[in-house]
Tab-separated table of C-alpha atoms in Angstrom:
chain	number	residue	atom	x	y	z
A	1	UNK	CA	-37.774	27.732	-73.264
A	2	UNK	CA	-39.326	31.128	-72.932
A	3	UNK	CA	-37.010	32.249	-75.878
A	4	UNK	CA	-37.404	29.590	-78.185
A	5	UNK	CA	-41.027	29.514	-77.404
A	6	UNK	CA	-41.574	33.642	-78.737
A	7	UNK	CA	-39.001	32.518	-81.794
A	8	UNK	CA	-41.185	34.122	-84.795
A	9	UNK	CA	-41.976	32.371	-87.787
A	10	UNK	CA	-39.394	34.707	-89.764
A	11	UNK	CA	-37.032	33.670	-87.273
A	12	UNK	CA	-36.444	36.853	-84.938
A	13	UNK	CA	-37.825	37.232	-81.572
A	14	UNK	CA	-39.258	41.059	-80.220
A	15	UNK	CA	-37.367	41.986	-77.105
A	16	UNK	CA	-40.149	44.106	-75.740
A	17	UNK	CA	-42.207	40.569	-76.313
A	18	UNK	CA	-39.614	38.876	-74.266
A	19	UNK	CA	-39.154	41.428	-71.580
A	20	UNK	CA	-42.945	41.421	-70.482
A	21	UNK	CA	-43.894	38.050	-71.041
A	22	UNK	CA	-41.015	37.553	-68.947
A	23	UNK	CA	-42.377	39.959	-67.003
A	24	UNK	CA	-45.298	38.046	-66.711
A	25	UNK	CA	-43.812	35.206	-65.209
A	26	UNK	CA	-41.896	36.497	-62.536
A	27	UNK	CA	-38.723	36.914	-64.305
A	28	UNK	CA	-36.393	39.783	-63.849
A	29	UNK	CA	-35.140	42.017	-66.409
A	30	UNK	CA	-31.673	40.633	-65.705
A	31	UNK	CA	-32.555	37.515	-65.618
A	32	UNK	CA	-33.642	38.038	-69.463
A	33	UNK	CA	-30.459	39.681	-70.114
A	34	UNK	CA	-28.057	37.070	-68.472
A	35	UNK	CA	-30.437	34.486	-70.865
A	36	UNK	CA	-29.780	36.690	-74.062
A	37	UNK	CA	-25.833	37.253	-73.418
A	38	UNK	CA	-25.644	33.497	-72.879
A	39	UNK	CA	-27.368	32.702	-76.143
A	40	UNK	CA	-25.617	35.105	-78.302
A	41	UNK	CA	-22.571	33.858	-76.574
A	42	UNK	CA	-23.273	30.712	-77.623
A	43	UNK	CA	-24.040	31.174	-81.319
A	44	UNK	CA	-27.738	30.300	-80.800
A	45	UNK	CA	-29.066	33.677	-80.917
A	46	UNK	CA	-27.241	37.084	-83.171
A	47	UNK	CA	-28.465	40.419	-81.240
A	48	UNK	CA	-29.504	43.823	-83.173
A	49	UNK	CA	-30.483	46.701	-81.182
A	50	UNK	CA	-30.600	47.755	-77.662
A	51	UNK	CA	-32.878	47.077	-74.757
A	52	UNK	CA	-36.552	46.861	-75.723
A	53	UNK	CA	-36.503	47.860	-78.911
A	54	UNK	CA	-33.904	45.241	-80.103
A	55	UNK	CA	-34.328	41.961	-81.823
A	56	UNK	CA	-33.083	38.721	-81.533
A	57	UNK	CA	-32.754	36.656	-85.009
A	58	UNK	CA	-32.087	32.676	-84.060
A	59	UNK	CA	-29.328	30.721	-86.279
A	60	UNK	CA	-29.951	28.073	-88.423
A	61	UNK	CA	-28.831	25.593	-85.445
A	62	UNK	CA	-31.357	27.219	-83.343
A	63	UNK	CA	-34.049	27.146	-85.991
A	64	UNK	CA	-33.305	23.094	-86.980
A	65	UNK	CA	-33.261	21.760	-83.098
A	66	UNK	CA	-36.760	24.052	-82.785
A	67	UNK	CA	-38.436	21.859	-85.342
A	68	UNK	CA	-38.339	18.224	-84.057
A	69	UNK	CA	-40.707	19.260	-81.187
A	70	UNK	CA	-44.031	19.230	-83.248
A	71	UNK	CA	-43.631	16.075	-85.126
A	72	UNK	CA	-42.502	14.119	-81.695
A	73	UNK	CA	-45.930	15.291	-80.181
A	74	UNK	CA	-47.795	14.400	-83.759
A	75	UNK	CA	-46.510	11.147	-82.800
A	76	UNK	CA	-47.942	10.877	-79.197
A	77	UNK	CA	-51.231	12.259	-80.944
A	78	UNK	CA	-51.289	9.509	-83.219
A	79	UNK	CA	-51.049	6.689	-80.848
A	80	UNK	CA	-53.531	8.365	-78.148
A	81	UNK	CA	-55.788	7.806	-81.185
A	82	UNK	CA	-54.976	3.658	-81.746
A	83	UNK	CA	-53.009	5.189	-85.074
A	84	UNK	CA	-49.400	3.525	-84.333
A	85	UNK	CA	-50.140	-0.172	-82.697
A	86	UNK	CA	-47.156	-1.941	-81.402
A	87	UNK	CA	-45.887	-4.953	-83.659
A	88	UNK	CA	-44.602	-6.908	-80.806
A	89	UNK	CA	-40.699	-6.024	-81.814
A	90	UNK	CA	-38.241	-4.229	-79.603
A	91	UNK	CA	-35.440	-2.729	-81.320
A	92	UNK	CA	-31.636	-3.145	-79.483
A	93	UNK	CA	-28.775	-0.937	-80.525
A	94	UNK	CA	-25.283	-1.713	-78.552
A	95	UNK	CA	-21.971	0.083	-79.034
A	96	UNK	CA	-18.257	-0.533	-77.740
A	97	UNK	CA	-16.563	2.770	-77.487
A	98	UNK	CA	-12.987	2.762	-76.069
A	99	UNK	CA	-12.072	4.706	-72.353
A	100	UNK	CA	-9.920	7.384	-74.699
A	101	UNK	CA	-13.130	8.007	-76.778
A	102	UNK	CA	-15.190	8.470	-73.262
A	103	UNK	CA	-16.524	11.820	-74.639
A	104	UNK	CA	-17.953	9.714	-77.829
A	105	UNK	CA	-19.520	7.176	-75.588
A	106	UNK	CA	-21.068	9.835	-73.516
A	107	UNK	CA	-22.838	11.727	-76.269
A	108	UNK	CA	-23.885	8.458	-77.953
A	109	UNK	CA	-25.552	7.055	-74.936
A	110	UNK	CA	-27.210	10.510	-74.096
A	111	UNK	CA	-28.785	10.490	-77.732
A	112	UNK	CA	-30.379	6.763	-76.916
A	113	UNK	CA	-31.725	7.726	-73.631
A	114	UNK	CA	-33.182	11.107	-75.148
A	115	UNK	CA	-34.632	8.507	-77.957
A	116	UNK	CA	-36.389	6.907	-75.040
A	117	UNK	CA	-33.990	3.813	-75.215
A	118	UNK	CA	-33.514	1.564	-71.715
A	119	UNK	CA	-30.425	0.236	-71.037
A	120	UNK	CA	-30.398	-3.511	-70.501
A	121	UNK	CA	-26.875	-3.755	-69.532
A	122	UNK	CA	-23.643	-1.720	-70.014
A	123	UNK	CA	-23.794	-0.630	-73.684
A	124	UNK	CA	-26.618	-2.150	-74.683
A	125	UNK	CA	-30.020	-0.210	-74.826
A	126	UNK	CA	-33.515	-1.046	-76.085
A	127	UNK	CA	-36.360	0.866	-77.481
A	128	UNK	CA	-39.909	-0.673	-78.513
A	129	UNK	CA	-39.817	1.688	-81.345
A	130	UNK	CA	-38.019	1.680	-85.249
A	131	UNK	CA	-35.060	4.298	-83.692
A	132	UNK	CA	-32.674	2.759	-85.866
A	133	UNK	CA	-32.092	5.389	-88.673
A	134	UNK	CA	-31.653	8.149	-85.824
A	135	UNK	CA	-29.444	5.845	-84.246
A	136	UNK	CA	-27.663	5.423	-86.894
A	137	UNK	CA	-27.668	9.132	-87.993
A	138	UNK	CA	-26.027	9.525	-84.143
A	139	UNK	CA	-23.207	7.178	-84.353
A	140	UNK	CA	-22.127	8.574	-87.918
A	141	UNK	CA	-22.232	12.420	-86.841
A	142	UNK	CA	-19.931	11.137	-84.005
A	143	UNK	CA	-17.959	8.990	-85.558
A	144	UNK	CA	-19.133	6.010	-83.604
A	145	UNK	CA	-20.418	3.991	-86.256
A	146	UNK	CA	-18.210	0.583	-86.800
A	147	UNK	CA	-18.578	0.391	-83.108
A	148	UNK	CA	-22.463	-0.092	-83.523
A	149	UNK	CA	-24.424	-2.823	-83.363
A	150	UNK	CA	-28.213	-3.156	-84.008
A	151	UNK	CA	-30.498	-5.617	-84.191
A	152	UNK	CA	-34.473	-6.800	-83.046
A	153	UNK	CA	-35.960	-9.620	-81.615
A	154	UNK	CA	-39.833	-10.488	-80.288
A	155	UNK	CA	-38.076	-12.389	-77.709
A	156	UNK	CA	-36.778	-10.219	-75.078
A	157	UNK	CA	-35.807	-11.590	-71.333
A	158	UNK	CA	-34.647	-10.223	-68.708
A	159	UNK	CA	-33.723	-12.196	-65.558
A	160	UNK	CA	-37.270	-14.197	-65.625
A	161	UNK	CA	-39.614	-11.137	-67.009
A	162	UNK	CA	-40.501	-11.656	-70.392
A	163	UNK	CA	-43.938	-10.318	-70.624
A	164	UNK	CA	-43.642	-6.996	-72.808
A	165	UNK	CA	-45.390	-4.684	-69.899
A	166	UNK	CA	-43.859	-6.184	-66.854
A	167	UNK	CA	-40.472	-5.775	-69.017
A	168	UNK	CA	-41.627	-2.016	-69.526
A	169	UNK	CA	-42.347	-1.365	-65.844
A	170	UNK	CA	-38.743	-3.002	-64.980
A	171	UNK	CA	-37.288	-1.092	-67.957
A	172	UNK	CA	-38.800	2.128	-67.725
A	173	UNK	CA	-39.644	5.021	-64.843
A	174	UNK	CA	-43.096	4.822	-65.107
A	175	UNK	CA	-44.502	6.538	-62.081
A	176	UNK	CA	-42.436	9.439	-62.853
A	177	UNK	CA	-43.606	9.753	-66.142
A	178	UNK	CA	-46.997	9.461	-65.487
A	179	UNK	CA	-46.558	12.636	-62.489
A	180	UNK	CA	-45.201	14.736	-65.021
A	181	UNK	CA	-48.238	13.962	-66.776
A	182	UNK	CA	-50.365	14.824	-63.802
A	183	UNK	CA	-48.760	17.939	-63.271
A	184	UNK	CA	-48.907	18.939	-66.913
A	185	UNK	CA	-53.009	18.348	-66.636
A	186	UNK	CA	-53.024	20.629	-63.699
A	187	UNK	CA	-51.105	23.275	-65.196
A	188	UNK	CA	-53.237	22.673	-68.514
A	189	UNK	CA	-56.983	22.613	-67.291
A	190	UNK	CA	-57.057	26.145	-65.573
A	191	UNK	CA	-55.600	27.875	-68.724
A	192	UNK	CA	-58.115	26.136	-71.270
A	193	UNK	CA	-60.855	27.292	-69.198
A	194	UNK	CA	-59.288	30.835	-68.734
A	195	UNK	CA	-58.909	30.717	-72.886
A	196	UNK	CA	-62.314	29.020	-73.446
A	197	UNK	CA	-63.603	31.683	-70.921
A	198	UNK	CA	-65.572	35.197	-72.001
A	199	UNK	CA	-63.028	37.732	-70.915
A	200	UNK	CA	-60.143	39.138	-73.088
A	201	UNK	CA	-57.021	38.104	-72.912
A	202	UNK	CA	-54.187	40.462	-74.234
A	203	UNK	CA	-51.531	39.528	-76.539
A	204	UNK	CA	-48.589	39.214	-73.797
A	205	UNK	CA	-51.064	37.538	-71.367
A	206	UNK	CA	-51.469	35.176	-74.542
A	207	UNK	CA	-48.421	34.410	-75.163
A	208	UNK	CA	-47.458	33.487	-71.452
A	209	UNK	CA	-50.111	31.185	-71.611
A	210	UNK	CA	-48.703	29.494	-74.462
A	211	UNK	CA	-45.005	29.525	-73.027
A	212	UNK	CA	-46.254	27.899	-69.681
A	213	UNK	CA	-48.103	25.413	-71.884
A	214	UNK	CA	-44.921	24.954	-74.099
A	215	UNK	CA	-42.814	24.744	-71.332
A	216	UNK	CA	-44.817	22.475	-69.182
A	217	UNK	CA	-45.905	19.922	-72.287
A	218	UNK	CA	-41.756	19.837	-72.987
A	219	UNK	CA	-41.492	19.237	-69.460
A	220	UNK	CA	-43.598	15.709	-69.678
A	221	UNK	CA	-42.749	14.943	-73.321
A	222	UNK	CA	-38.953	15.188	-73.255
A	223	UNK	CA	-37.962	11.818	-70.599
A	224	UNK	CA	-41.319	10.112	-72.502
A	225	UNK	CA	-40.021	7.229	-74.236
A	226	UNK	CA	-43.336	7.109	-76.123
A	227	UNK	CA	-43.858	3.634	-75.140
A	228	UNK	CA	-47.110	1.813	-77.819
A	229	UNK	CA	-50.262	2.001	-75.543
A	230	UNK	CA	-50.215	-1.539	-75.328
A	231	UNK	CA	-47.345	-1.270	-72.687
A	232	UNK	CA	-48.473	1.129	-70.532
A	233	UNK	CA	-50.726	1.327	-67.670
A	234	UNK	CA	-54.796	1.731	-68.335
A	235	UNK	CA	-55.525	4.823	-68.120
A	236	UNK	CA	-52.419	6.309	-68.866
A	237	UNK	CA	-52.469	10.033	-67.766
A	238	UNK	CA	-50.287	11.147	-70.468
A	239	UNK	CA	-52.959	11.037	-72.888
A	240	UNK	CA	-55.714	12.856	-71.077
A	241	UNK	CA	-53.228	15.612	-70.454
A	242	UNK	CA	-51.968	15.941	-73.890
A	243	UNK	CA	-55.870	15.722	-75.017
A	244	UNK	CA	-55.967	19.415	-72.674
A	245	UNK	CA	-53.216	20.758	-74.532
A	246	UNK	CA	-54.381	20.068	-77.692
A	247	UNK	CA	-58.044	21.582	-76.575
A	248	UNK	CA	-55.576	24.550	-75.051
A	249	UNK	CA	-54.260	24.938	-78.477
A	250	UNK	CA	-56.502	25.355	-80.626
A	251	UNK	CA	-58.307	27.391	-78.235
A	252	UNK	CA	-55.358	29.940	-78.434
A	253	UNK	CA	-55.418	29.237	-82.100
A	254	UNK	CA	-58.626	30.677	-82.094
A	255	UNK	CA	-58.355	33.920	-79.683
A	256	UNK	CA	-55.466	34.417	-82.298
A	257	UNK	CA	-57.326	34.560	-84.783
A	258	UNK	CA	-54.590	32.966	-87.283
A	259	UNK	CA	-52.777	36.487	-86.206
A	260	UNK	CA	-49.567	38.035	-86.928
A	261	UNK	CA	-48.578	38.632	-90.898
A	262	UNK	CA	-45.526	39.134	-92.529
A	263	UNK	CA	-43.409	36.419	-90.124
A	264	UNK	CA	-44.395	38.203	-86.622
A	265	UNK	CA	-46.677	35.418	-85.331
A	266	UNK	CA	-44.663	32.959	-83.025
A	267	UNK	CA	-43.331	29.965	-84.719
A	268	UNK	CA	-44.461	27.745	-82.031
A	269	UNK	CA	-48.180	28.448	-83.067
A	270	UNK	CA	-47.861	27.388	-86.616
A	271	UNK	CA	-46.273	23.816	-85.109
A	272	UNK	CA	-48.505	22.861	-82.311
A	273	UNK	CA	-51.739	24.816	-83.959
A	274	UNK	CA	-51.458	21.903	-86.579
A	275	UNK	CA	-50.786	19.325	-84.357
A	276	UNK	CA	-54.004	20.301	-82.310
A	277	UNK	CA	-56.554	20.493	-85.380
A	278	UNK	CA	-55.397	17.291	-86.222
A	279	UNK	CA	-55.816	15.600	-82.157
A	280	UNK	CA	-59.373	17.495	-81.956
A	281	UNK	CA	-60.142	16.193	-85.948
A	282	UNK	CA	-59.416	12.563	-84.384
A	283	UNK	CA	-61.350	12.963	-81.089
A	284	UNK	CA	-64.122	14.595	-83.108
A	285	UNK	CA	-64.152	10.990	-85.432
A	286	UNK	CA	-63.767	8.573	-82.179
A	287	UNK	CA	-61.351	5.895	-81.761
A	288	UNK	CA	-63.190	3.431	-83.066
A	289	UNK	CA	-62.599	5.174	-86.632
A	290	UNK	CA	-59.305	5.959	-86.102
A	291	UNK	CA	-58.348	3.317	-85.452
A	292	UNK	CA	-59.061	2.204	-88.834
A	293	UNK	CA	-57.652	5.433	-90.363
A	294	UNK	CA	-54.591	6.486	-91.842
A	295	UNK	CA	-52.667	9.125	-92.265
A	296	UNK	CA	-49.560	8.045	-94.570
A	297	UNK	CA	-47.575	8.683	-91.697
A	298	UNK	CA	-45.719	5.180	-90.208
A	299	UNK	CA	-42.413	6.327	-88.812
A	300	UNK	CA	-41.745	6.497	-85.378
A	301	UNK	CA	-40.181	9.936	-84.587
A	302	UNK	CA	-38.213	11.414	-81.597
């Protein structure tokens, strides 16, 4: 996380940036080291240079999984803000994968539960969002395919539950959710008010802040299913913390100052700087307009 999070927006990442934001967070110098071999090792990262003065340039894999991340929190943004209502339809996808393809059938049923799919009973999984093109875009990268099935229904059962937010509660790990939410509002609401306070902050005190906030937001977001409001306990923590983070933000937006030129401003502030002006540009209108307000944007993303 602390990587990917300094990953500038030409791609490279400053190992003296690394080392004492690092630094700043109670990692060792080895520890940093042991993180870099690995990467490189694994074709994530190339390596020019030595010790601080070297630079780290992330692949093209690196650079593609790094971009999902903004538009999945875009998405929570929108329905904090009444912009993505639920249409009542869950969305089932169920696959029969042999014993001798077990490796298949593993990587396809991690890729459902990381879309924030439930599973019902053994191969079959259910989302209450549209997942089925990245469903689909799963089973053909693994060659799993003709052994999918997909379909929807507005009448889902299970046992006697059929009410859509008792069938959440049974379906999904709410209360765990929700504490990762807590936690992330904890972690959040000190470092807005240490970014919306008068001192100075430096550039690597900066950045830590935004790598705790990175890594704490991914922390929440990433088991989030991203159930529709309407399914979800009232009030629903997850929203009040992500409201901090986008305050957080732009608030780092601003000490910023737009900084960096010529690629050397972290990537991660171009993605979740945008993502922010657009939350606060909501909160600023109310809910009441935007709930009437659109964006062009309809898909549900992951």
């Amino acid at each position: 996380m602390l990587v990917h999070a300094l990953v500038r927006e030409d791609g490279t990442v400053a190992a003296d940036e690394l080392y004492d934001v690092a630094g700043a967070l109670g990692m060792s110098d080895q520890q940093v080291r042991l993180c870099v071999k690995r990467l490189v090792a694994e074709d994530r990262f190339t390596h020019e240079g030595r010790g601080r003065g070297a630079t780290l340039r992330a692949t093209g894999t690196t650079l593609r999984a790094l971009a999902p991340n903004a538009d999945f929190l875009g998405y929570a943004f929108r329905q904090d803000a009444g912009l993505a209502p639920w249409d009542g339809v869950w969305h089932l996808a169920a696959f029969a994968v042999p014993e001798a393809e077990r490796t298949v059938r593993n990587a396809l049923r991690e890729r459902l539960l990381h879309l924030g799919g439930a599973p019902l009973q053994g191969g079959l999984y259910v989302s209450a969002g549209a997942w089925e093109p990245y469903v689909e875009e799963a089973a053909h990268r693994l060659g799993a395919h003709g052994a999918l099935t997909l379909c929807t229904t507005t009448d889902l059962r299970r046992g006697d539950t059929r009410e859509p937010a008792a069938l959440a509660r049974e379906l999904w790990p709410l209360p765990e959710i929700a504490d990762r939410y807590h936690r992330l509002a904890r972690v959040a609401r000190p470092r807005l008010d240490l970014l919306t306070g008068p001192d100075p902050l430096t550039t690597t005190q900066r950045l830590t802040l935004a790598v705790e906030l990175a890594a704490e937001l991914s922390r929440a977001l990433e088991p989030d299913p991203l159930l529709p409001p309407e399914l979800l306990p009232r009030p629903w923590p997850g929203t009040e913390a992500r409201e901090l983070v986008a305050r957080s933000w732009a608030a780092l937006q601003a000490r910023d100052g737009g900084g960096g030129t010529g690629g050397t401003r972290p990537a991660l502030f171009r993605g979740y700087a945008g993502v922010a002006r657009e939350a606060a540009a909501r909160a600023a209108r109310g809910t009441t307009d935007a709930r009437g307000a659109s964006d062009g944007t309809t898909g549900w993303t992951r």
